[in-house]
Amino acid sequence: MSAEQPVSWPGGLPGQRAATPDAPWNDVRHWMRPGTLQLQSLPPLSLYIHLPWCLKKCPYCDFNSHEWSATSEPGQPLPESRYLDALRADLEFSLPLIWGRTVHSVFIGGGTPSLFSPGSIDRLLGDVRALLRLDADAEITLEANPGTFEKDRFRAFRASGVTRLSIGVQSFNDVHLKALGRVHDRDQAMAAVEEAAQAFDTFNLDLMYALPGQTLADCEADVRTALSFAPPHISIYHLTLEPNTYFAKYPPALPPEDEAWDMLDRITELTGEAGLQRYEVSAYARAGHRSWHNTNYWQFGDYLGIGAGAHSKLSFAHRVGRPVRVREPRLYMERALAGNAVVSADEVPRKALPFEFMLNALRLKEGFSLQQFMERTGLPLSSIEAGLAVAAQKGLIERDAARVWPTDRGFDFLSDLQEIFLAD
Ligand SMILES: C[S@@+](CC[C@H](N)C(=O)[O-])C[C@H]1O[C@@H](n2cnc3c(N)ncnc32)[C@H](O)[C@@H]1O
Ligand code: SF4
């Protein structure tokens, strides 16, 4: 089998293909075997932890999130303790693949992680610290939804070691929150942000724009309200209709594209005036408050993802692997506790690496260094020279001797720019 072929790893479970009959997915010798890539050093490593439950599934959401009431006996609490046992087992089985490496950031995402009690988050971070070498000043983010916490819960998360809260506000307008099927209202969103600002030195607000029935003035009002809390970081996403969601089946009327572009221009202006710089397509931060964890993704760093449906990207001297965990929470718990939650662990084919790198790195306003491209992919620069020339000729990137970055036009037509690096 050549290094380019996708590999699925076995675990003795039905339905799994075996790359080699007796190699478990966490057998480091398999990942270390010779290959055609030459990575001189390994990139920084982050940890992603997925907590998969929500109070209610939002009609636009294609994340691996599950309504708790739909999967439980009526009146049963979340199986927090069993899920934490599964996460610990999952992490223990993953250790051989990241042996000796320091973890620089942790992101507890979902789903709705703030449904878990502060005691559970404390136990989870205790397990992480016990099993991994965590940087002393690691960024530890937790996603929280308004309407899923009582007073002082955020402070308790802070006391457990969470350093950064990311709040899923989406909008401060009750009409749009309703159209999005959110469980919270404007007052709850305001209360959540206020509490986060009191408990955390750094926090993020997630907003969406181009919402059903939203006007430019509505969008501006949302951004102004968000900025009134002086947030160190805001992420603002254009609402997209994702396949296999309720909105894909019953699409709501959305603002026309030219209006959505006007909204984006206004968002960038208003955030800029408030001292937040657009450093990534959807991310705006004050100096010193960029998300370390997300920046590591965008710089094609490594991450171990544990939890239901979590994806990982792990580098070795001659290959880059992408293990994926089983999606369904109950099955995940069963399999993780039995020692194998991984359903596939493909290797990124050599010819797909330039595109995978660009998919991430060109999202950053500052782009990437050519040195970083070689370090993170193990490929020579000659593998992207033709693509860079085409992109520069179309006015989508600029470059100097050391770096490449997207132009404003490149940012506006990002998928066209990224596609230039797709292998034939
Ligand atoms: C992983 S989600 C979950 C965070 C949290 N559970 C919540 O919904 O507030 C992270 C963010 O992605 C954004 N998002 C989710 N689905 C989206 C969609 N279809 N289009 C645009 N943004 C979306 C939302 O802003 C959301 O806060
Ligand atoms: S709360 Fe967040 S993760 Fe849960 S369904 Fe809604 S958008 Fe998806």
XYZ file of C-alpha atoms and ligand atoms in Angstrom:
459
model
C 0.000 0.000 0.000
C 1.403 3.421 -0.898
C 1.507 6.323 1.559
C -1.075 8.162 -0.591
C -3.854 5.671 -0.030
C -6.443 6.419 2.636
C -6.105 4.088 5.571
C -8.878 2.998 7.933
C -7.802 1.493 11.172
C -9.191 -1.599 12.837
C -10.280 -2.083 16.376
C -11.890 -5.481 16.275
C -15.350 -3.911 15.940
C -17.874 -4.896 13.275
C -17.867 -2.795 10.145
C -14.315 -1.524 10.505
C -11.809 -2.135 7.771
C -8.360 -3.268 8.795
C -5.351 -1.590 7.187
C -3.237 -4.383 8.498
C -4.854 -7.213 10.427
C -3.089 -6.738 13.727
C -2.401 -3.014 14.052
C -4.709 -1.067 16.368
C -5.384 2.598 15.439
C -3.148 3.800 18.257
C -0.132 1.696 17.221
C 2.525 4.363 16.908
C 4.894 2.125 14.915
C 2.446 2.179 12.043
C 2.238 5.950 12.031
C 6.034 6.205 12.284
C 6.851 3.911 9.369
C 8.794 5.381 6.429
C 6.938 7.462 3.826
C 7.466 10.105 1.184
C 6.822 13.191 3.375
C 9.642 14.732 5.409
C 8.409 16.705 8.431
C 11.478 18.210 10.134
C 9.601 18.996 13.347
C 6.097 18.478 14.723
C 3.703 21.453 14.979
C 2.166 22.702 18.251
C -0.503 20.395 19.674
C -3.989 21.338 20.931
C -6.731 19.253 22.536
C -10.397 19.434 21.448
C -13.050 17.876 23.689
C -16.569 17.416 22.312
C -19.602 17.471 24.638
C -22.454 16.518 22.312
C -25.750 17.444 23.977
C -28.034 20.477 23.587
C -31.418 21.386 25.072
C -32.872 21.602 21.562
C -31.488 21.072 18.056
C -31.341 24.369 16.147
C -32.803 24.172 12.619
C -29.612 25.438 10.915
C -27.103 23.321 12.832
C -25.105 20.486 11.267
C -22.726 19.988 14.186
C -22.691 16.674 16.011
C -25.185 17.853 18.603
C -28.052 15.837 20.031
C -31.158 16.909 21.875
C -30.834 15.465 25.333
C -34.559 14.872 25.767
C -34.672 12.846 22.548
C -32.026 10.393 23.655
C -32.938 10.015 27.321
C -35.567 8.545 29.522
C -37.932 11.357 30.570
C -36.558 13.092 33.647
C -33.127 11.443 33.445
C -30.166 13.765 33.924
C -27.304 13.997 31.430
C -24.967 10.998 31.818
C -22.155 13.364 32.777
C -20.204 10.922 34.871
C -20.261 8.084 32.322
C -19.351 10.490 29.537
C -16.377 11.762 31.570
C -15.278 8.156 32.144
C -15.464 7.617 28.381
C -13.447 10.769 27.659
C -10.763 9.706 30.109
C -10.566 6.238 28.539
C -10.484 7.794 25.059
C -7.624 10.082 26.101
C -5.679 7.242 27.712
C -5.910 5.138 24.549
C -4.776 8.106 22.450
C -1.652 8.822 24.468
C 0.783 6.697 22.425
C 0.118 8.923 19.388
C 1.082 12.153 21.206
C 3.626 10.750 23.633
C 5.920 13.381 25.189
C 4.273 16.298 23.396
C 3.113 19.412 25.264
C -0.501 20.517 24.841
C -0.775 24.288 24.386
C -4.547 24.810 24.337
C -7.781 23.018 25.175
C -11.187 23.742 23.620
C -14.303 22.253 25.194
C -16.892 22.570 22.436
C -20.257 21.188 21.487
C -23.083 20.813 21.584
C -23.604 22.866 24.692
C -20.755 22.283 27.160
C -22.301 24.705 29.678
C -24.994 22.053 30.295
C -22.300 20.141 32.189
C -21.929 21.128 35.838
C -18.844 23.055 37.006
C -17.957 19.968 39.071
C -17.848 17.868 35.878
C -15.712 20.425 34.046
C -13.395 20.479 37.057
C -13.078 16.689 36.941
C -12.543 16.749 33.172
C -9.720 19.281 33.394
C -8.240 17.355 36.320
C -8.109 14.239 34.106
C -6.549 16.229 31.269
C -3.850 17.610 33.579
C -3.172 14.194 35.090
C -2.716 12.507 31.700
C -1.128 15.201 29.548
C 1.678 17.692 29.796
C -0.368 20.892 29.677
C 1.427 24.220 29.196
C 1.311 26.282 32.412
C -0.380 29.166 30.562
C -2.494 27.027 28.225
C -5.605 28.711 26.811
C -8.623 26.688 27.979
C -11.870 27.684 26.230
C -15.372 26.488 27.045
C -18.433 27.097 24.861
C -21.430 28.353 26.795
C -24.976 29.054 25.675
C -27.186 31.745 27.198
C -30.102 30.198 29.032
C -28.106 27.169 30.180
C -26.601 28.485 33.372
C -27.595 29.860 36.703
C -25.852 32.800 38.341
C -22.212 32.231 39.271
C -21.812 29.149 37.033
C -19.319 31.017 34.841
C -17.221 31.912 37.892
C -17.199 28.253 38.862
C -15.950 27.319 35.358
C -13.220 29.915 35.823
C -12.278 28.386 39.168
C -11.934 24.964 37.442
C -9.245 26.389 35.186
C -11.247 27.559 32.151
C -9.467 30.738 30.962
C -11.748 31.811 28.125
C -15.489 31.592 27.573
C -17.101 31.523 24.138
C -20.757 32.506 24.301
C -23.195 31.486 21.556
C -25.209 34.712 21.402
C -26.037 34.568 17.647
C -28.246 37.691 17.863
C -29.619 40.100 20.451
C -32.891 40.458 18.532
C -35.788 38.367 19.879
C -37.441 38.042 16.446
C -34.249 36.628 14.901
C -33.455 34.407 17.878
C -36.916 32.911 17.455
C -36.414 32.455 13.705
C -33.145 30.630 14.515
C -34.974 28.339 16.954
C -32.730 29.363 19.838
C -33.807 28.568 23.389
C -32.639 31.941 24.734
C -33.916 35.499 24.343
C -32.227 38.919 24.253
C -32.327 39.391 28.031
C -30.679 36.026 28.636
C -28.024 36.819 26.023
C -27.281 40.158 27.744
C -27.136 38.494 31.166
C -24.742 35.814 29.873
C -22.380 38.341 28.317
C -22.425 40.512 31.454
C -21.603 37.546 33.626
C -18.834 36.407 31.278
C -17.302 39.895 31.265
C -17.219 39.863 35.065
C -15.771 36.379 35.427
C -13.250 36.264 32.545
C -10.373 38.459 31.361
C -10.902 37.175 27.849
C -14.070 35.919 26.188
C -15.667 35.544 22.783
C -19.147 36.245 21.448
C -20.443 34.143 18.547
C -22.827 36.066 16.311
C -24.412 35.226 12.975
C -25.594 37.607 10.239
C -27.698 37.436 7.066
C -30.464 35.973 9.229
C -34.060 35.376 8.093
C -35.728 38.795 7.846
C -32.609 40.693 9.001
C -31.948 44.173 7.582
C -28.655 46.055 7.511
C -29.958 48.213 10.389
C -30.820 45.071 12.432
C -27.346 43.676 11.833
C -25.770 46.958 12.841
C -27.866 47.037 16.035
C -26.678 43.497 16.919
C -23.035 44.434 16.413
C -23.406 47.685 18.383
C -25.017 45.810 21.278
C -22.232 43.230 21.207
C -19.590 45.983 21.192
C -21.244 47.765 24.132
C -19.834 44.972 26.323
C -16.282 45.725 25.082
C -15.669 42.073 24.139
C -12.022 41.140 23.550
C -13.057 38.775 20.701
C -16.041 38.350 18.389
C -16.690 35.633 15.801
C -19.309 36.518 13.197
C -20.544 33.927 10.734
C -22.726 34.312 7.658
C -25.690 31.976 8.285
C -25.331 29.068 5.881
C -27.969 26.519 4.933
C -26.182 23.251 5.639
C -27.233 19.979 3.994
C -29.316 17.615 6.148
C -30.641 20.343 8.427
C -34.238 21.489 8.907
C -33.387 24.762 7.132
C -32.026 22.858 4.136
C -35.389 21.092 3.830
C -37.530 24.158 4.606
C -35.317 27.117 3.635
C -36.266 30.426 5.240
C -36.199 33.639 3.177
C -32.732 35.120 3.611
C -31.435 38.622 2.797
C -30.092 38.983 -0.765
C -26.347 38.404 -1.190
C -25.519 42.062 -1.919
C -27.174 43.032 1.356
C -25.150 40.325 3.148
C -21.968 41.855 1.679
C -23.049 45.278 2.972
C -23.563 43.707 6.396
C -20.072 42.236 6.363
C -18.566 45.621 5.385
C -20.457 47.309 8.214
C -19.400 44.596 10.710
C -15.745 45.064 9.765
C -16.062 48.879 10.024
C -17.801 48.874 13.405
C -15.514 46.283 14.976
C -12.471 48.138 13.580
C -13.670 51.418 15.124
C -14.004 49.566 18.441
C -10.393 48.363 18.266
C -11.023 44.786 17.129
C -8.961 43.669 14.160
C -10.304 41.194 11.613
C -7.475 38.652 11.784
C -9.357 35.746 10.212
C -12.322 35.591 7.825
C -14.844 35.411 10.696
C -12.766 36.406 13.740
C -12.152 39.875 15.218
C -9.927 40.511 18.238
C -8.324 43.179 20.351
C -4.529 43.023 20.584
C -3.469 40.079 22.729
C -6.882 38.346 22.557
C -6.685 36.243 19.404
C -7.799 32.676 19.946
C -4.648 30.606 20.309
C -6.543 27.371 19.772
C -8.269 28.410 16.555
C -5.109 30.049 15.251
C -3.365 26.716 15.697
C -6.031 25.099 13.462
C -5.576 27.831 10.853
C -1.811 27.468 10.945
C -2.223 23.760 10.214
C -1.120 22.815 13.725
C -1.999 19.483 15.312
C -5.013 18.636 17.449
C -6.205 15.576 19.233
C -10.021 15.498 19.275
C -11.755 13.337 21.867
C -15.485 12.885 22.429
C -18.380 11.836 20.187
C -17.638 12.483 16.512
C -14.435 14.421 17.252
C -11.882 14.803 14.460
C -8.108 14.908 14.976
C -5.134 15.945 12.900
C -1.874 14.402 14.037
C 1.521 14.689 12.364
C 4.321 12.160 12.307
C 7.720 12.312 10.641
C 6.399 10.922 7.313
C 2.624 11.341 7.355
C -0.394 13.284 8.631
C -3.274 11.262 10.103
C -6.907 12.180 10.652
C -8.596 9.863 13.168
C -12.376 10.314 13.618
C -14.471 9.101 16.582
C -17.923 7.506 16.386
C -20.649 10.199 16.281
C -23.573 8.850 18.274
C -23.061 9.711 21.981
C -24.241 6.410 23.495
C -22.240 4.340 21.044
C -19.272 6.609 21.643
C -19.420 5.976 25.394
C -19.651 2.208 24.862
C -16.771 2.098 22.429
C -14.507 4.559 24.231
C -14.901 2.569 27.442
C -14.062 -0.590 25.496
C -10.906 1.046 24.179
C -11.789 2.015 20.659
C -13.971 4.954 19.756
C -12.088 5.553 16.492
C -14.079 4.616 13.369
C -11.579 5.737 10.768
C -8.031 7.044 10.752
C -7.202 8.064 7.214
C -3.860 9.390 6.182
C -3.962 12.704 4.290
C -2.802 11.804 0.770
C 0.392 13.637 -0.222
C -1.301 15.374 -3.140
C -4.176 16.636 -0.921
C -1.865 18.357 1.567
C -1.394 21.684 -0.300
C -5.178 22.186 -0.496
C -5.711 21.147 3.135
C -3.009 23.572 4.226
C -4.464 26.443 2.137
C -8.015 25.718 3.315
C -6.805 26.799 6.745
C -3.866 29.170 6.286
C -5.520 31.466 3.732
C -8.301 32.209 6.229
C -5.747 34.262 8.159
C -5.272 37.921 7.218
C -1.529 37.505 7.807
C -1.412 34.347 5.703
C 1.500 31.995 6.265
C 5.259 31.754 5.981
C 6.764 29.569 3.269
C 8.862 27.953 5.987
C 5.687 27.021 7.838
C 4.225 25.428 4.704
C 7.264 23.162 4.382
C 7.370 22.335 8.099
C 3.669 21.508 8.422
C 3.191 19.526 5.211
C 6.633 17.967 4.775
C 6.447 19.031 1.100
C 8.860 21.157 -0.951
C 7.802 24.650 -2.073
C 7.746 23.454 -5.653
C 4.431 21.713 -4.837
C 2.638 25.105 -4.544
C 4.693 27.412 -6.797
C 2.385 27.024 -9.814
C -0.711 27.652 -7.661
C 0.859 30.708 -6.028
C 1.683 32.147 -9.447
C -1.928 31.722 -10.644
C -3.326 33.213 -7.404
C -0.956 36.210 -7.596
C -1.792 36.777 -11.254
C -5.529 36.873 -10.355
C -4.831 39.404 -7.596
C -5.934 37.006 -4.853
C -2.645 36.874 -2.896
C 0.439 38.949 -2.295
C 3.826 37.577 -1.303
C 7.350 38.546 -0.366
C 10.435 36.367 0.023
C 9.162 34.799 3.240
C 5.346 35.051 3.400
C 2.131 34.732 1.426
C -1.121 36.462 2.418
C -4.570 36.918 0.874
C -5.448 40.330 -0.613
C -8.835 41.921 0.202
C -10.068 40.400 -3.042
C -8.646 37.026 -1.993
C -10.550 37.298 1.284
C -13.787 38.105 -0.568
C -13.341 35.192 -2.995
C -11.719 32.819 -0.551
C -13.104 29.566 -1.920
C -11.954 30.461 -5.450
C -8.497 31.144 -4.012
C -8.382 27.892 -2.025
C -9.596 25.841 -5.013
C -6.515 26.846 -6.985
C -4.590 24.430 -4.777
C -6.935 21.449 -5.301
C -5.101 18.477 -6.742
C -6.379 17.270 -10.141
C -20.112 24.674 17.347
S -21.320 25.914 17.250
C -21.896 25.697 18.837
C -21.857 26.726 19.876
C -23.063 26.719 20.786
N -23.622 25.442 20.971
C -24.132 27.617 20.220
O -24.835 27.188 19.325
O -24.258 28.707 20.697
C -20.274 27.303 17.087
C -20.842 28.442 16.286
O -20.985 28.133 14.938
C -21.928 29.022 14.363
N -22.800 28.259 13.460
C -23.392 27.078 13.702
N -24.129 26.687 12.635
C -24.003 27.656 11.686
C -24.535 27.860 10.365
N -25.346 26.973 9.786
N -24.143 28.975 9.694
C -23.322 29.868 10.261
N -22.810 29.736 11.494
C -23.141 28.656 12.210
C -22.698 29.659 15.510
O -22.359 31.025 15.616
C -22.204 28.886 16.715
O -22.142 29.683 17.866
S -27.100 25.009 20.501
Fe -25.333 25.155 19.103
S -24.567 23.075 18.853
Fe -26.617 22.959 19.806
S -28.000 22.621 18.100
Fe -27.914 24.841 18.454
S -26.229 25.578 17.115
Fe -26.041 23.374 17.235
